[in-house]
PDB file of C-alpha atoms in Angstrom:
ATOM      1  CA  GLY A   2      88.629  96.213  95.361  1.00 63.00           C
ATOM      2  CA  GLU A   3      85.627  97.521  97.206  1.00 66.00           C
ATOM      3  CA  GLY A   4      87.255  99.412 100.080  1.00 72.00           C
ATOM      4  CA  ALA A   5      89.130 102.689 100.240  1.00 81.00           C
ATOM      5  CA  PHE A   6      92.776 102.370  99.161  1.00 88.00           C
ATOM      6  CA  PRO A   7      95.629 104.738 100.093  1.00 92.00           C
ATOM      7  CA  PHE A   8      97.554 106.909  97.656  1.00 95.00           C
ATOM      8  CA  HIS A   9     100.167 105.014  95.684  1.00 96.00           C
ATOM      9  CA  THR A  10     102.121 104.663  92.454  1.00 97.00           C
ATOM     10  CA  GLU A  11     100.653 101.938  90.260  1.00 97.00           C
ATOM     11  CA  ALA A  12     103.012  98.942  90.058  1.00 96.00           C
ATOM     12  CA  ALA A  13     105.535 100.501  92.455  1.00 97.00           C
ATOM     13  CA  TYR A  14     106.785  96.950  93.028  1.00 96.00           C
ATOM     14  CA  TRP A  15     107.969  96.716  89.398  1.00 95.00           C
ATOM     15  CA  LEU A  16     111.610  97.510  88.745  1.00 93.00           C
ATOM     16  CA  HIS A  17     110.419 100.144  86.230  1.00 92.00           C
ATOM     17  CA  PRO A  18     106.845 101.282  87.004  1.00 94.00           C
ATOM     18  CA  PRO A  19     104.844 102.225  83.893  1.00 95.00           C
ATOM     19  CA  GLN A  20     104.703 105.891  83.040  1.00 94.00           C
ATOM     20  CA  TYR A  21     100.955 106.034  82.440  1.00 96.00           C
ATOM     21  CA  LEU A  22      97.881 104.495  84.000  1.00 97.00           C
ATOM     22  CA  VAL A  23      94.699 104.536  81.913  1.00 98.00           C
ATOM     23  CA  LEU A  24      91.346 104.001  83.628  1.00 98.00           C
ATOM     24  CA  TYR A  25      88.067 103.528  81.769  1.00 98.00           C
ATOM     25  CA  CYS A  26      84.756 103.545  83.625  1.00 98.00           C
ATOM     26  CA  ASP A  27      82.506 100.716  82.491  1.00 98.00           C
ATOM     27  CA  ASN A  28      80.222 101.176  85.520  1.00 96.00           C
ATOM     28  CA  PRO A  29      80.665 103.898  88.172  1.00 94.00           C
ATOM     29  CA  GLY A  30      78.958 101.726  90.798  1.00 91.00           C
ATOM     30  CA  SER A  31      76.107 102.421  93.154  1.00 90.00           C
ATOM     31  CA  GLY A  32      78.437 103.570  95.956  1.00 89.00           C
ATOM     32  CA  GLN A  33      79.594 106.693  94.114  1.00 89.00           C
ATOM     33  CA  ARG A  34      83.214 105.867  94.994  1.00 92.00           C
ATOM     34  CA  PRO A  35      85.654 108.461  93.593  1.00 94.00           C
ATOM     35  CA  THR A  36      89.223 108.046  92.473  1.00 96.00           C
ATOM     36  CA  LEU A  37      91.524 110.467  94.256  1.00 96.00           C
ATOM     37  CA  LEU A  38      94.627 112.049  92.746  1.00 97.00           C
ATOM     38  CA  LEU A  39      97.518 113.776  94.477  1.00 95.00           C
ATOM     39  CA  ASP A  40     100.203 115.747  92.652  1.00 94.00           C
ATOM     40  CA  ALA A  41     103.389 114.294  94.091  1.00 90.00           C
ATOM     41  CA  ALA A  42     105.550 116.770  92.148  1.00 85.00           C
ATOM     42  CA  GLU A  43     105.298 118.896  95.307  1.00 85.00           C
ATOM     43  CA  LEU A  44     107.524 116.307  96.994  1.00 87.00           C
ATOM     44  CA  ALA A  45     110.329 117.060  94.520  1.00 83.00           C
ATOM     45  CA  ASN A  46     110.371 120.684  95.669  1.00 81.00           C
ATOM     46  CA  GLY A  47     109.621 120.170  99.358  1.00 77.00           C
ATOM     47  CA  THR A  48     111.899 120.253 102.388  1.00 82.00           C
ATOM     48  CA  ASP A  49     112.370 116.464 102.353  1.00 87.00           C
ATOM     49  CA  CYS A  50     113.254 116.125  98.654  1.00 88.00           C
ATOM     50  CA  VAL A  51     116.959 115.375  99.224  1.00 90.00           C
ATOM     51  CA  ARG A  52     116.126 112.721 101.810  1.00 91.00           C
ATOM     52  CA  LEU A  53     113.446 111.203  99.544  1.00 93.00           C
ATOM     53  CA  ARG A  54     116.008 110.963  96.722  1.00 92.00           C
ATOM     54  CA  HIS A  55     118.757 109.376  98.802  1.00 93.00           C
ATOM     55  CA  THR A  56     117.034 107.247 101.433  1.00 95.00           C
ATOM     56  CA  PRO A  57     116.749 103.616 100.306  1.00 96.00           C
ATOM     57  CA  TRP A  58     113.374 101.889 100.575  1.00 97.00           C
ATOM     58  CA  LEU A  59     112.912  98.145 100.367  1.00 98.00           C
ATOM     59  CA  VAL A  60     110.374  97.135  97.723  1.00 97.00           C
ATOM     60  CA  TYR A  61     109.369  93.771  99.117  1.00 96.00           C
ATOM     61  CA  ARG A  62     106.104  92.459  97.666  1.00 90.00           C
ATOM     62  CA  THR A  63     107.705  91.125  94.554  1.00 92.00           C
ATOM     63  CA  HIS A  64     109.459  87.957  93.415  1.00 93.00           C
ATOM     64  CA  ARG A  65     112.850  89.648  93.808  1.00 95.00           C
ATOM     65  CA  PRO A  66     112.885  92.411  96.447  1.00 97.00           C
ATOM     66  CA  PHE A  67     115.022  95.430  95.604  1.00 97.00           C
ATOM     67  CA  TYR A  68     115.936  98.875  96.912  1.00 97.00           C
ATOM     68  CA  ALA A  69     114.616 102.098  95.408  1.00 96.00           C
ATOM     69  CA  SER A  70     114.085 105.679  96.443  1.00 95.00           C
ATOM     70  CA  VAL A  71     110.773 107.510  96.585  1.00 96.00           C
ATOM     71  CA  LEU A  72     112.069 110.215  94.237  1.00 95.00           C
ATOM     72  CA  GLU A  73     114.156 109.165  91.250  1.00 90.00           C
ATOM     73  CA  THR A  74     115.631 111.386  88.561  1.00 82.00           C
ATOM     74  CA  THR A  75     116.062 109.914  85.094  1.00 75.00           C
ATOM     75  CA  SER A  76     116.654 111.744  81.828  1.00 74.00           C
ATOM     76  CA  GLY A  77     116.230 115.088  83.570  1.00 75.00           C
ATOM     77  CA  SER A  78     112.773 114.355  84.982  1.00 80.00           C
ATOM     78  CA  THR A  79     111.717 113.300  88.453  1.00 85.00           C
ATOM     79  CA  ARG A  80     109.434 110.366  89.086  1.00 92.00           C
ATOM     80  CA  VAL A  81     107.734 109.290  92.266  1.00 95.00           C
ATOM     81  CA  ARG A  82     107.542 105.674  93.442  1.00 96.00           C
ATOM     82  CA  PHE A  83     105.494 105.101  96.572  1.00 96.00           C
ATOM     83  CA  ASP A  84     103.171 102.406  97.868  1.00 96.00           C
ATOM     84  CA  ARG A  85     103.075 101.801 101.601  1.00 93.00           C
ATOM     85  CA  ASN A  86     101.667  98.313 100.952  1.00 94.00           C
ATOM     86  CA  CYS A  87     104.856  97.117  99.242  1.00 96.00           C
ATOM     87  CA  MET A  88     107.579  99.553 100.345  1.00 97.00           C
ATOM     88  CA  ARG A  89     109.228 100.446 103.627  1.00 96.00           C
ATOM     89  CA  PRO A  90     112.301 102.460 104.554  1.00 96.00           C
ATOM     90  CA  ALA A  91     115.432 100.311 104.688  1.00 96.00           C
ATOM     91  CA  HIS A  92     116.440 101.912 108.002  1.00 94.00           C
ATOM     92  CA  LYS A  93     114.833 103.927 110.781  1.00 95.00           C
ATOM     93  CA  THR A  94     113.573 107.261 109.497  1.00 93.00           C
ATOM     94  CA  ASP A  95     110.547 109.519 109.849  1.00 94.00           C
ATOM     95  CA  LEU A  96     109.962 109.654 106.089  1.00 93.00           C
ATOM     96  CA  ALA A  97     107.109 107.125 106.081  1.00 92.00           C
ATOM     97  CA  GLU A  98     105.234 109.254 108.594  1.00 92.00           C
ATOM     98  CA  ARG A  99     106.051 112.434 106.666  1.00 91.00           C
ATOM     99  CA  LEU A 100     104.689 110.894 103.457  1.00 92.00           C
ATOM    100  CA  LYS A 101     101.528 109.849 105.273  1.00 90.00           C
ATOM    101  CA  SER A 102     101.092 113.427 106.528  1.00 90.00           C
ATOM    102  CA  PHE A 103     101.705 114.776 103.031  1.00 91.00           C
ATOM    103  CA  SER A 104      99.028 112.507 101.543  1.00 90.00           C
ATOM    104  CA  GLU A 105      96.535 113.552 104.228  1.00 89.00           C
ATOM    105  CA  GLU A 106      97.215 117.301 103.980  1.00 89.00           C
ATOM    106  CA  ALA A 107      97.959 117.953 100.298  1.00 90.00           C
ATOM    107  CA  LYS A 108      95.308 119.181  97.883  1.00 93.00           C
ATOM    108  CA  ARG A 109      93.446 116.277  96.286  1.00 94.00           C
ATOM    109  CA  ILE A 110      91.713 116.026  92.969  1.00 97.00           C
ATOM    110  CA  THR A 111      88.489 114.017  93.118  1.00 97.00           C
ATOM    111  CA  ILE A 112      87.284 112.086  90.079  1.00 97.00           C
ATOM    112  CA  ASP A 113      83.579 111.263  90.272  1.00 96.00           C
ATOM    113  CA  TRP A 114      83.016 108.613  87.629  1.00 96.00           C
ATOM    114  CA  SER A 115      80.339 108.387  84.950  1.00 97.00           C
ATOM    115  CA  GLU A 116      79.969 105.521  82.508  1.00 98.00           C
ATOM    116  CA  GLY A 117      82.317 105.977  79.546  1.00 98.00           C
ATOM    117  CA  ASP A 118      84.778 108.295  81.337  1.00 98.00           C
ATOM    118  CA  LEU A 119      88.441 107.823  80.457  1.00 98.00           C
ATOM    119  CA  LEU A 120      91.263 109.037  82.689  1.00 98.00           C
ATOM    120  CA  ILE A 121      94.962 109.041  81.802  1.00 98.00           C
ATOM    121  CA  ILE A 122      97.268 109.467  84.794  1.00 98.00           C
ATOM    122  CA  ASP A 123     100.973 110.294  84.701  1.00 96.00           C
ATOM    123  CA  ASN A 124     102.011 107.498  87.066  1.00 96.00           C
ATOM    124  CA  TRP A 125     105.451 109.042  87.589  1.00 94.00           C
ATOM    125  CA  ARG A 126     103.985 112.306  88.883  1.00 94.00           C
ATOM    126  CA  MET A 127     100.561 111.600  90.378  1.00 96.00           C
ATOM    127  CA  LEU A 128      99.681 109.314  93.260  1.00 97.00           C
ATOM    128  CA  HIS A 129      96.188 107.856  93.081  1.00 97.00           C
ATOM    129  CA  GLY A 130      93.884 106.138  95.526  1.00 95.00           C
ATOM    130  CA  ARG A 131      90.361 104.874  95.953  1.00 92.00           C
ATOM    131  CA  GLY A 132      87.989 106.971  98.026  1.00 90.00           C
ATOM    132  CA  SER A 133      85.268 105.797 100.387  1.00 85.00           C
ATOM    133  CA  ALA A 134      81.842 104.772  99.116  1.00 80.00           C
ATOM    134  CA  ILE A 135      78.448 105.632 100.555  1.00 80.00           C
ATOM    135  CA  THR A 136      77.483 101.938 100.255  1.00 81.00           C
ATOM    136  CA  ILE A 137      79.213  98.718  99.236  1.00 79.00           C
ATOM    137  CA  ASP A 138      79.570  98.972  95.489  1.00 82.00           C
ATOM    138  CA  SER A 139      80.570  95.610  94.079  1.00 87.00           C
ATOM    139  CA  ASP A 140      79.029  96.773  90.787  1.00 91.00           C
ATOM    140  CA  ARG A 141      81.773  99.409  90.200  1.00 92.00           C
ATOM    141  CA  LEU A 142      83.981  98.464  87.259  1.00 94.00           C
ATOM    142  CA  LEU A 143      87.029 100.402  86.128  1.00 95.00           C
ATOM    143  CA  ILE A 144      89.149  98.882  83.399  1.00 97.00           C
ATOM    144  CA  LYS A 145      92.866  99.485  83.893  1.00 97.00           C
ATOM    145  CA  MET A 146      95.658  99.612  81.335  1.00 97.00           C
ATOM    146  CA  LEU A 147      99.329 100.317  82.032  1.00 97.00           C
ATOM    147  CA  VAL A 148     101.390 102.109  79.391  1.00 96.00           C
ATOM    148  CA  ASP A 149     105.181 102.100  79.378  1.00 87.00           C
ATOM    149  CA  HIS A 150     107.055 104.814  77.540  1.00 70.00           C
ATOM    150  CA  ARG A 151     109.970 102.567  76.610  1.00 66.00           C
ATOM    151  CA  ARG A 152     109.938 100.921  73.194  1.00 55.00           C
ATOM    152  CA  ALA A 153     110.244  97.173  72.830  1.00 48.00           C
ATOM    153  CA  GLN A 154     113.656  96.181  71.564  1.00 44.00           C
TER     154      GLN A 154
END
């Protein structure tokens, strides 16, 4: 894409989102568009953590919609699943607005790309997004690979 894109978990619409997202910069683009990172682990310790664990969200931009929570605990670790473009609360709640406020107010990490840069993101902990560009940069090319921690059986 060429426009800014909000913070999200990669493949949040999958039943089991991949644990890692690998990005390789083939061309940073003329628009100097950064990738933005947000440590969502703060959500697991925040005032809304219980509600984020137990409030069902409908994941709907998928072949088979399903319910999930924003915070999930598996094997003793917490993972975050959030993408406002494919998820919405299953019932009336202020959590969507609270997550939007969190993403606007929390400390961001900015990745300014150079050709040959490689970035590995813990997709269960970090939300990522695409920042604004100074000009349209259709020449920007990041190569994406998703890595799942589970072994094939």
